Structure formats: C-alpha cells, structure tokens
Coordinates of C-alpha atoms in Angstrom, one line a residue:
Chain A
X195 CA -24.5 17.1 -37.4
X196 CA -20.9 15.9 -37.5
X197 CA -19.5 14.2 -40.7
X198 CA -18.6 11.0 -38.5
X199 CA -22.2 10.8 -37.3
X200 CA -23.7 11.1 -40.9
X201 CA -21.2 8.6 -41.5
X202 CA -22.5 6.2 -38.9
X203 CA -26.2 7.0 -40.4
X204 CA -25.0 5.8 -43.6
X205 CA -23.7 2.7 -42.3
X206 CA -27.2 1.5 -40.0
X207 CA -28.9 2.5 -43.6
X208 CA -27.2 0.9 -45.7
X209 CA -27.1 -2.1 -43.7
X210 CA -30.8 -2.2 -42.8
X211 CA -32.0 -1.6 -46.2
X212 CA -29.7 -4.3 -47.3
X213 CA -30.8 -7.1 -44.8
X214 CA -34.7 -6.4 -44.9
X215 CA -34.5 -6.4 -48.5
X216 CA -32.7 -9.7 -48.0
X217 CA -34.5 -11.2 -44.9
X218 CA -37.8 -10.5 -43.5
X219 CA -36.8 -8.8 -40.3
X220 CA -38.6 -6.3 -38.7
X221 CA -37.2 -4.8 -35.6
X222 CA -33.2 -5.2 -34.7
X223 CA -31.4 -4.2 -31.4
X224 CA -28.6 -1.7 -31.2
X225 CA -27.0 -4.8 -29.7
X226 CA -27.3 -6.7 -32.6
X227 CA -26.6 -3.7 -34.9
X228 CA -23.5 -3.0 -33.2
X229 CA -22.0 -6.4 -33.8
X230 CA -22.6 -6.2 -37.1
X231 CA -21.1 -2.9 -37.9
X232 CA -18.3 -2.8 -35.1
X233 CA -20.2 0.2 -33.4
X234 CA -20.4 0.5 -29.9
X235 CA -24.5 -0.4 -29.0
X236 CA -24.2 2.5 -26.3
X237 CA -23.1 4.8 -29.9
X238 CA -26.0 3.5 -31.9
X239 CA -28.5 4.3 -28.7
X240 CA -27.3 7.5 -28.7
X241 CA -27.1 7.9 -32.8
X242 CA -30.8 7.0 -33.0
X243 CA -32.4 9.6 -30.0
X244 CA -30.3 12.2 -31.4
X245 CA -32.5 11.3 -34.8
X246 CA -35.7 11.0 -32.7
X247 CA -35.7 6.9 -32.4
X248 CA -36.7 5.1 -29.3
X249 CA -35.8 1.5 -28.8
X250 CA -38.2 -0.9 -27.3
X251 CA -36.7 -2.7 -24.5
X252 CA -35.4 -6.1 -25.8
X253 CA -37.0 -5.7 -29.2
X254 CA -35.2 -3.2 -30.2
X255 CA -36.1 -0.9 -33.1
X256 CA -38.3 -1.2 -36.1
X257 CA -36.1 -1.4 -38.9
X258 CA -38.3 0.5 -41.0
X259 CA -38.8 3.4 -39.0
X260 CA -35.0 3.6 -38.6
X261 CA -34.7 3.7 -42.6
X262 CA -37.1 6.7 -43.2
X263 CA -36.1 8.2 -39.8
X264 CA -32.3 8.4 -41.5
X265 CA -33.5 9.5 -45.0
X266 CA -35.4 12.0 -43.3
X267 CA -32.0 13.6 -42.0
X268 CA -30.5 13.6 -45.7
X269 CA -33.8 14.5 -47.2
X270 CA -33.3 11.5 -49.3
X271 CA -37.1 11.2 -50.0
X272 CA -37.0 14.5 -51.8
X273 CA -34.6 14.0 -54.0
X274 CA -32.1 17.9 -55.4
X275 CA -32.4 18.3 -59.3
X276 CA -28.6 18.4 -60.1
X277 CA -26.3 19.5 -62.6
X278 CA -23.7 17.7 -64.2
X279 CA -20.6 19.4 -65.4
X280 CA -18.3 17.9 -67.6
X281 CA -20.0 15.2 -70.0
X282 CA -16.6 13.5 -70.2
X283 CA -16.1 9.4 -69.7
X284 CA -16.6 10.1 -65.5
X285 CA -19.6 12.3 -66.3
X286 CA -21.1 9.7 -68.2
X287 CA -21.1 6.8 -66.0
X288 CA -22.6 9.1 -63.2
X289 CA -25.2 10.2 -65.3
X290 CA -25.9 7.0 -66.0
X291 CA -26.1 5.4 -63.0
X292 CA -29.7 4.9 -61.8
X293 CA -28.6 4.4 -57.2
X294 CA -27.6 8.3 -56.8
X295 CA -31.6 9.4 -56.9
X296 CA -31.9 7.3 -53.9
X297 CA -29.6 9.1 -52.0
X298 CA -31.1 12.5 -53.2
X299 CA -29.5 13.1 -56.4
X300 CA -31.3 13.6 -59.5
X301 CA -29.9 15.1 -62.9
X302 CA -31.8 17.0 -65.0
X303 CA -29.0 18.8 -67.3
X304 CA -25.2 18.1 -68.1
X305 CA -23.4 21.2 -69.8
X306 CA -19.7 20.7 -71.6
X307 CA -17.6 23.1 -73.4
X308 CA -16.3 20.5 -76.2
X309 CA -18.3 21.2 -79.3
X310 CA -18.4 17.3 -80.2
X311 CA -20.0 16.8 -76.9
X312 CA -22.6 19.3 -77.4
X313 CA -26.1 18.0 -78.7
X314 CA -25.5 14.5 -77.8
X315 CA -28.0 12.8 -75.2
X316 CA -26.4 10.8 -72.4
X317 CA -28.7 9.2 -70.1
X318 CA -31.5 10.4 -71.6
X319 CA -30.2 14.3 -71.1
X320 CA -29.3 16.4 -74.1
X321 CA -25.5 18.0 -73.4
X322 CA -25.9 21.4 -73.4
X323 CA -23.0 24.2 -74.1
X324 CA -21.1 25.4 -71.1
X325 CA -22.8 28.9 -71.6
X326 CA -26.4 28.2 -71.4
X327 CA -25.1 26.9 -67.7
X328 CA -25.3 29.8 -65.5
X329 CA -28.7 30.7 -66.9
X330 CA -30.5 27.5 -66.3
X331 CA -28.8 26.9 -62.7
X332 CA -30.5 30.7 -62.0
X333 CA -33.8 30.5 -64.1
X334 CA -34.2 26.7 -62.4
X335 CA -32.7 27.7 -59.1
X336 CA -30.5 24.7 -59.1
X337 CA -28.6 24.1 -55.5
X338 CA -26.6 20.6 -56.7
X339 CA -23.8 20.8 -59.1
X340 CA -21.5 17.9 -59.9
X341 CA -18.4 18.8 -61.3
X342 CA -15.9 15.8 -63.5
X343 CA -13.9 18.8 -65.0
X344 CA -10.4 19.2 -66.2
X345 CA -8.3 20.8 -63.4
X346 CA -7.7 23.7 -65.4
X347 CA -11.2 24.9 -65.7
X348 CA -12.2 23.6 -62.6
X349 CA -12.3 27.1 -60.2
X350 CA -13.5 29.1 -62.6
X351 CA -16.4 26.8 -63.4
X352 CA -17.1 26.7 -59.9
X353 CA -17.0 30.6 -59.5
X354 CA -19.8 30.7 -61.8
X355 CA -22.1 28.1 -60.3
X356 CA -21.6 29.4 -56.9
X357 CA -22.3 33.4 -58.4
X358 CA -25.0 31.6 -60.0
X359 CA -26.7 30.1 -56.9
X360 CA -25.6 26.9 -56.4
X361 CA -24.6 25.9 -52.7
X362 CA -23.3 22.3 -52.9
X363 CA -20.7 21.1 -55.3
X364 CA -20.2 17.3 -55.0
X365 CA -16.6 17.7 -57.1
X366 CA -15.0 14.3 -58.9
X367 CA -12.3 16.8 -60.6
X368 CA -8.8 16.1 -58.8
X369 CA -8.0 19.4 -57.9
X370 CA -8.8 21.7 -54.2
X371 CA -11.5 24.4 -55.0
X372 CA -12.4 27.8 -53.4
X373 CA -15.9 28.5 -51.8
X374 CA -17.0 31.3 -50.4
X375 CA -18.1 30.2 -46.8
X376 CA -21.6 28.6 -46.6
X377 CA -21.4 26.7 -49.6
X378 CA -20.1 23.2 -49.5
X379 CA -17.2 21.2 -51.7
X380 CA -16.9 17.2 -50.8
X381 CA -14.3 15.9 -53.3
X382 CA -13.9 12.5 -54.4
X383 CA -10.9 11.4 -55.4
X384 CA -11.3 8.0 -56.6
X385 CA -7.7 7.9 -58.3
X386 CA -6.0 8.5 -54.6
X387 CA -7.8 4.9 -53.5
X388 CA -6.5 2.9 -56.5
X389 CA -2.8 4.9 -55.6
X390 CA -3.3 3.0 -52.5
X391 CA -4.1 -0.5 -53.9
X392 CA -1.3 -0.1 -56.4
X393 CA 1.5 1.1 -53.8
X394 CA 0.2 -2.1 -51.7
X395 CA 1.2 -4.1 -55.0
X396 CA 4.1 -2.5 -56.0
X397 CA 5.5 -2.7 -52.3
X398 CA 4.8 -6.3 -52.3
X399 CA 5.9 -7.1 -56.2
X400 CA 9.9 -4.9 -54.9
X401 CA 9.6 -7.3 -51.7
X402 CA 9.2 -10.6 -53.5
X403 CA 11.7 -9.5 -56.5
X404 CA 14.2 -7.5 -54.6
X405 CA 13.8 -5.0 -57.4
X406 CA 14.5 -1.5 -55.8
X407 CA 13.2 1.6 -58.1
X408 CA 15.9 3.4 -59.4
X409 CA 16.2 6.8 -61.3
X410 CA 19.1 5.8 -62.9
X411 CA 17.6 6.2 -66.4
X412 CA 16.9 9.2 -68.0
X413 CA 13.3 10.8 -68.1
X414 CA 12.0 10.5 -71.4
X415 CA 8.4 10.3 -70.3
X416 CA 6.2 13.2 -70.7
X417 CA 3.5 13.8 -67.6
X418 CA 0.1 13.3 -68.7
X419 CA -2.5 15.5 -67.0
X420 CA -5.6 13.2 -65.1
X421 CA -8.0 12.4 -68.1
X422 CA -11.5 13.1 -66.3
Chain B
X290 CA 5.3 4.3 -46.8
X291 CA 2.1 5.6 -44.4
X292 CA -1.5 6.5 -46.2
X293 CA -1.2 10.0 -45.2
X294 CA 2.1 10.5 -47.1
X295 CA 0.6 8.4 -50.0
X296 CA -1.8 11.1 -50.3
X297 CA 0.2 13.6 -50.3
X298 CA 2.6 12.3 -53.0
X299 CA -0.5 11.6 -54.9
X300 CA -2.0 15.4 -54.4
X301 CA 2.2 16.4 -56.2
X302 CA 1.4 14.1 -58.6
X303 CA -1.6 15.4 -59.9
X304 CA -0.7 19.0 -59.8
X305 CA 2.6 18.7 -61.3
X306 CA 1.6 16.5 -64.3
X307 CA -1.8 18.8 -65.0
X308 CA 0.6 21.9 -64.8
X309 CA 3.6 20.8 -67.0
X310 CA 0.9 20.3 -69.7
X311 CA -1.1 23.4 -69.6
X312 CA 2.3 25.5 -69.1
X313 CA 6.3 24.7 -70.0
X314 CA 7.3 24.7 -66.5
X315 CA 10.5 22.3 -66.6
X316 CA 11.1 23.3 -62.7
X317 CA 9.2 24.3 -59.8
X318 CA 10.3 25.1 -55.8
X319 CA 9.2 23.3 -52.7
X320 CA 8.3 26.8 -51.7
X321 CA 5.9 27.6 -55.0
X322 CA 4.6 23.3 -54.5
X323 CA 3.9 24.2 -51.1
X324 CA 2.0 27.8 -51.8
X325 CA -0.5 26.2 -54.0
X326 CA -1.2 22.9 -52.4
X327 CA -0.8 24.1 -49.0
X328 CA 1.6 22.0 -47.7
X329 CA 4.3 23.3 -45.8
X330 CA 7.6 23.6 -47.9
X331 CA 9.9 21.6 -45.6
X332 CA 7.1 18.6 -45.5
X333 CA 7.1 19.2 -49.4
X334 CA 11.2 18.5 -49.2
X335 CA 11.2 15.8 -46.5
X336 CA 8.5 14.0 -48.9
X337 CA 11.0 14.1 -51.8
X338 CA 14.3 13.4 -49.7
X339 CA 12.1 10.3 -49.2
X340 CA 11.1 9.1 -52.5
X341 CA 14.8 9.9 -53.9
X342 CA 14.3 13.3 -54.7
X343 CA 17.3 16.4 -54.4
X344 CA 16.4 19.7 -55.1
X345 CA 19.0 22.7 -55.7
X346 CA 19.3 25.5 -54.5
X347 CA 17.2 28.5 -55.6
X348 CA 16.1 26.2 -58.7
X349 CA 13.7 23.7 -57.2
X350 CA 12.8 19.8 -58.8
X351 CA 13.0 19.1 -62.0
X352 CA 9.3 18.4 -62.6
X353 CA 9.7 15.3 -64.5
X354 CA 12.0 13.8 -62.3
X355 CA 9.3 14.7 -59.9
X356 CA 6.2 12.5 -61.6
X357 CA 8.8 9.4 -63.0
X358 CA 10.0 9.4 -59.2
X359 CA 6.4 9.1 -57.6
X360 CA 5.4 7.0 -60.6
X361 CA 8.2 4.8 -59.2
X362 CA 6.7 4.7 -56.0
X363 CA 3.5 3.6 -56.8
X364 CA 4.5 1.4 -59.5
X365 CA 2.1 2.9 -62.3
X366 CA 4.7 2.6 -65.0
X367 CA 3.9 -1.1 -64.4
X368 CA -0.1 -1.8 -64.5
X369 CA -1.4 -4.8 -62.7
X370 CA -4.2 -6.8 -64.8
X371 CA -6.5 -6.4 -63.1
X372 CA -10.1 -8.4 -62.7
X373 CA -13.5 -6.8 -62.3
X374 CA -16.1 -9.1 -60.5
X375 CA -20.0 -7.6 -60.8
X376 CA -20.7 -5.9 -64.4
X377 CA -23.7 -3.9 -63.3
X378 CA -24.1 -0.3 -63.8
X379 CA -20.6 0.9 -62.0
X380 CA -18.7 -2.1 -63.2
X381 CA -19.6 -1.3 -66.7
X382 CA -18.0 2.8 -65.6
X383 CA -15.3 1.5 -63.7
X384 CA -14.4 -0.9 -67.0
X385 CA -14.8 1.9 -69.2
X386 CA -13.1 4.7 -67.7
X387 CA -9.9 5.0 -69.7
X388 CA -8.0 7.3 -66.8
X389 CA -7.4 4.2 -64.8
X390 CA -4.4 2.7 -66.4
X391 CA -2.6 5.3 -65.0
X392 CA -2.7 4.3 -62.1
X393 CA -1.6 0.8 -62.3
X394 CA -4.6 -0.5 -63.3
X395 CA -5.6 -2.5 -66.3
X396 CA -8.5 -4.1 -66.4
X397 CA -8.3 -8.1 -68.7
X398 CA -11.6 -9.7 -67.8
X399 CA -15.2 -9.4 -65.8
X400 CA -16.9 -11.6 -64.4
X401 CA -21.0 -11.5 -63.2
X402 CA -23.9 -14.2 -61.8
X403 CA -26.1 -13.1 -63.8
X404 CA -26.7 -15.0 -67.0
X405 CA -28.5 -12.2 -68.9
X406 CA -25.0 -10.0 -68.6
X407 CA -22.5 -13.1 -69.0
X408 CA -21.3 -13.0 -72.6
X409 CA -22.1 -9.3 -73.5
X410 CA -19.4 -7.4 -74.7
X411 CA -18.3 -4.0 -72.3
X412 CA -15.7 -2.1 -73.1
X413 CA -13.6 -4.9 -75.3
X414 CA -14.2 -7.5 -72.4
X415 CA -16.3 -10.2 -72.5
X416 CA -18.3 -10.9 -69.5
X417 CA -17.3 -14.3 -68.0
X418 CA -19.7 -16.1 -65.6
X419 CA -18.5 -16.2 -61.9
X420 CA -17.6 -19.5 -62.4
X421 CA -14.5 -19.2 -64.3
X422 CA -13.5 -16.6 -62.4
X423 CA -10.7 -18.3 -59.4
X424 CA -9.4 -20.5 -62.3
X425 CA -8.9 -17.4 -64.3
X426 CA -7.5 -15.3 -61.2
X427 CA -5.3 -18.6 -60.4
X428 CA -4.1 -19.5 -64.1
X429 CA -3.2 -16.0 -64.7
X430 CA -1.9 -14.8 -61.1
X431 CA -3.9 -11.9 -61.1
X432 CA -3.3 -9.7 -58.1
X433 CA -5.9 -7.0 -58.0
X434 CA -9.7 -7.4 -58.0
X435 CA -12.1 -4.7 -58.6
X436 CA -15.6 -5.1 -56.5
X437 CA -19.0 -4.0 -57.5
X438 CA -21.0 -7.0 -56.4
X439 CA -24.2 -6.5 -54.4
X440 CA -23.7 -6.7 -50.7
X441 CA -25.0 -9.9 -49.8
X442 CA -22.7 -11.6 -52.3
X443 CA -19.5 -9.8 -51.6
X444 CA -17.7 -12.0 -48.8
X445 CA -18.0 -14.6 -50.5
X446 CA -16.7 -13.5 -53.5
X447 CA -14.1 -11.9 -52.0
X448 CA -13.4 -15.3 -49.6
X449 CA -13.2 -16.9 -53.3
X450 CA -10.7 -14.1 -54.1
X451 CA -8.2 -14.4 -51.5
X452 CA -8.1 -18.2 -51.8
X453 CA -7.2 -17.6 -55.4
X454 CA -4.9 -15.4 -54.5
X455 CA -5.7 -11.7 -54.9
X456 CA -3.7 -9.6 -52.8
X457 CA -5.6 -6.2 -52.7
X458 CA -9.2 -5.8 -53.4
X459 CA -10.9 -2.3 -54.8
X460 CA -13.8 -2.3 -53.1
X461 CA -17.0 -0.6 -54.3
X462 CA -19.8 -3.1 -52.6
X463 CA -20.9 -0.8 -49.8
X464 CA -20.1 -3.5 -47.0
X465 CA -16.9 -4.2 -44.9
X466 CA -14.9 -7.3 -45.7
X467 CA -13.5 -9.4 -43.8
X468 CA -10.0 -10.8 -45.2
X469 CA -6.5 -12.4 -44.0
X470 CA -3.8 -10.3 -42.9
X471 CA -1.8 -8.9 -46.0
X472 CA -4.4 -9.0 -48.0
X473 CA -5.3 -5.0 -48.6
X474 CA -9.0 -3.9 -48.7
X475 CA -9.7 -0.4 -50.0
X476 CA -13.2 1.3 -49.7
X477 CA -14.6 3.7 -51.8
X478 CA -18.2 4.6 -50.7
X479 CA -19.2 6.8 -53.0
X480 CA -22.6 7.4 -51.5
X481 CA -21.6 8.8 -48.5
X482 CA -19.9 11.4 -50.3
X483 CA -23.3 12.1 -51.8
X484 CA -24.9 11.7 -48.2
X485 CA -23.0 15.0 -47.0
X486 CA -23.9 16.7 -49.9
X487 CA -27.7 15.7 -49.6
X488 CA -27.4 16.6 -45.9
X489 CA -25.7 20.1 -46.6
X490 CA -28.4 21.3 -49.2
X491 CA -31.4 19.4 -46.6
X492 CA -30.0 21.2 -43.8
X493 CA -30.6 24.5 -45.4
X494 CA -33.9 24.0 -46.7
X495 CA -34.8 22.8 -43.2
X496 CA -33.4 26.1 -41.9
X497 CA -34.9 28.4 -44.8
X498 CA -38.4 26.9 -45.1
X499 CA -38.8 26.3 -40.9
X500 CA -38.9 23.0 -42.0
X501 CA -39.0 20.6 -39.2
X502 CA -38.6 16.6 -40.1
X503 CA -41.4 14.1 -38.8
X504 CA -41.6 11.0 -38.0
X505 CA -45.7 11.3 -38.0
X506 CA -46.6 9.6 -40.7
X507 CA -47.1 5.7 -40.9
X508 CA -44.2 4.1 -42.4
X509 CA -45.7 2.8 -45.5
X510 CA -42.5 2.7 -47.8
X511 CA -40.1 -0.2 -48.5
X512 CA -36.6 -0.2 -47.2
X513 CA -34.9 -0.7 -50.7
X514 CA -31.3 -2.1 -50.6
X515 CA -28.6 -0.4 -52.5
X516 CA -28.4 -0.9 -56.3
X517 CA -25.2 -1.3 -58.5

C-alpha cells in the first residue's frame, strides 16, 4: 500500500476515533467523511474496499468497523516491542509518552553509551549500556528500533541493529541513513518544521522592520552540532 | 524563499554545524556538500548565491560563514518567545527539550484547561490556566504558539490565537486548522510516521506467518481517540 493511502487511513482513524469518542455516532457516509477531511467521497469509497469495507447505501459505514478494519492494516492491535536508542532529552519524552502503543509501538529497553545515563530508569525502563544492545535485539528478536542519536554515531548504530535483525528504524536523529534494501528508515525531522515556522517569522519581522540580514560583521560564532 | 529550498538549507545546516564540531574543517566544496547530502553541486551553489553566499575557486565556503548565513535566513540568532498551549504528556517534551532554541524558539509560558496541571511547575514554567492565555499572547505580542491540545479543543484555541494575534502556529493536535490567510500552520503528525513503520513491520509478518487480516470477529472494542 502506497504511503499517501496509509496516509489517508490515518486521517479516517484519527478522525473517527476522535468524534465517537466525542459523540455517540455510529455509522458515517464517505459523503460526510469527505467534507470533513477534504477528501474526495469517490477516494474514501475506494480507500475502504481496498481495506475490505462496504458501505451501506445511505447509511454509510459503521464507524467502528472502519476503526479496527484500519488498525488491522497497521497491526495496531498487536502492538512491536521496540527499542529505544539514545536515552537523551528526545529519548526521554518518547519513552515516556504513553499514545505511541496505540499505534503499535511498545518499548521494552533503551540502550545509551554515556556512562551517567547508564543504570538510570526512564519510564519505568532501566538504561542499559550500548553493548548489551545487539544481544538483546537478537536473543529477543526485536524488529522496532527508534533511534534519537547524535549524527556522528548514527550509521554505525544502525549497521548493528540492522546486522542484528532489526527491519524498521523509526529514526529522530537529523541525519540520512543507509539500509540495506528490505529494511525500512522513516525519519522525522521535527527541527526542519519549526525552521519553517521561524523563516515564516523572520520573513514577516525583515518585512515589517525593513531590516535586511547582512554579513557584514564578522563570524565569531561557533556552529553548534543538533543537541538530540 | 519556497519549502523545498527551506529544506534543503536546513539539511546544510545540520551537516555543516555537526561536522565542524567533530572535525576542524574551516572549508568545504559545493562538490564534497553535494557528494554526501546528495544534492547536486550546482543546486548546492545556486542555494548559496541565494542566501548571500560566494564561494572561491578550488577552496569552497567558509563553513561558518555558511551556518551564520542560513542562521540569517531563518532568523534563529533571534528566538521568538514562544507560548505552549496544552501541558500534557508532549507539551511537557516539547517544553523540555533544550535543542529547540536553536531554532528560534524559546518557550516563556504554558497554558492548559485542566485545573489539576494549572500551577505545576514544568520545565521552569508555570502552568497558566487557558484563561490568561490571549491577554498574555496580547500584552506581550507573542507571535508563535506551540499546539498540543486534544482535537476537539484545538480550533478554538487556535481561533483564540489568531485573534490575539499569533502569526504562525506549531501544530501538534492531529487535526487540520482552519486559519486567516497569513497566518502560517505547520503540522507535525508524528503518528503517522509511526503508522508507516507499524505498517512496514505488519506487512512482513503478514507475508512471513501467511497471515491474512479479518474482519470476522464482532467488533467488540472501543474506538479510543488520540491521547496527548
């Protein structure tokens, strides 16, 4: 299935688990879905066969069925034991955020190479030393890592936990990685949206000011590496 | 300046200021930029004529010039104060997350509904209750809000927004926003990242085990709505 159709999936699910938890609807028409979302009602008709989802002719579809239908694609209900990489400030907050296991993500070990990060539990998971990780992702047959590395580690990490096993690496560390073909690397790179919302400001701040950046002065700042 | 070439100043950025501080590199070649982002060389050189930038000859950038140049561009020598507006699990990250203020992003206050959060303490900021919030946004003409309010609240906080005065919006509330033109909305659905991954690994155990998905079963499970 293509990216932009799992995207759509996500959308109707999000949406539908959203307003039943809200209202107490039942079934909803691809007409009424579409307007919502801004997706054609002929795209959602065809969205939902392709998942094995037929409407009911001006009722529409049960809401419910749609839901586990779409979590059935993802395999949402069966959630991947996952490995976290990097116990840094990133690491932590996705650790600790409880939503991810409903979208099929659940960690049971975070690994770090920093000595002062070793032995301390975060979310209720000890950190473990990076070496103990290629053992446990084999002796646990692990598929899932998540990586919030520095750049500078991050390939060679990632050449271990694919030698190890591993066949999905959901990667927060800014930085293009190399997979052999098969295994799969979606990067999120949360600092390129907030470089949009500040270049919207800054464009808007030079307009109203008539301030024009200049490189007149000389470079005395040093460039500071991402701190994941 | 289009998203596209945002990106790819953004994609310099982080290389060159994560290379200059592993290694002593004080210069560096469109030709040796473009090699390991893979980006053509003469997009690498139109992207810098752009911003400002002349190379020589045989020698390349200077790669401070480089970082203050793009740092110019995005105005992240200049953070915006920033609000946050839903102190749940990812606010509490987002507000935590030190890396940000790179980026032209400082966060000065929080704000949530919920009376059991309103008055703790996360990371140095107090939680306010939504209430103060547009005088706050108004009094101290705060242009950037960062979202992580549950979906059924988040137009009309962000409605509350604009009329405040908020000019670009980071939004992490899974929904789409509806908002005047010139006001910027940037998405980041993290979950969907997560979905591909899910679907990736499900995909293969499908394919491996002869797994088929069903729809048999009586639907007996609740639609729950996202959590943040």
């Amino acid at each position: 299935m293509r990216p932009v159709v799992l995207e759509r999936l996500m959308r109707y699910y999000r949406y539908l688990s959203e307003v039943t938890a809200r209202k107490n609807i039942d079934t909803i028409t691809s007409a009424q879905l579409g307007a919502t979302l801004h997706i054609d009602p002929t795209q959602v008709r065809k969205d939902f066969g392709a998942i094995g989802l037929m409407g009911i002719s001006r009722v529409g579809y049960e809401v419910c069925e749609v839901c586990r239908a779409i979590r059935l694609v993802f395999g949402f209900d069966r959630p991947y034991p996952a490995i976290l990489v990097g116990a840094g400030h990133l690491g932590k907050a996705l650790l600790s955020y409880p939503g991810f296991v409903r979208y099929g993500l659940r960690f049971i070990a975070a690994f770090d190479n920093d000595p002062s990060k070793v032995g301390l539990t975060e979310a209720g998971l000890k950190v473990q030393g990076i070496r103990s990780m290629k053992p446990f992702v084999r002796k646990n047959n692990i598929k899932m890592a998540v990586l919030t590395t520095p750049v500078s580690v991050s390939q060679t990490i990632t050449d271990r936990l694919v030698s190890a096993g591993i066949q999905a690496i959901w990667n927060f560390s800014p930085t293009r990685l190399t997979v052999p073909e098969g295994v799969l690397i979606r990067n999120e790179h949360i600092s390129l949206g907030l470089a949009q919302v500040a270049y919207h400001l800054n464009a808007l701040r030079t307009e109203e000011n008539g301030e024009l950046p200049t490189l007149d002065q000389p470079c005395d700042e040093p460039c500071r590496p991402e701190d994941l």
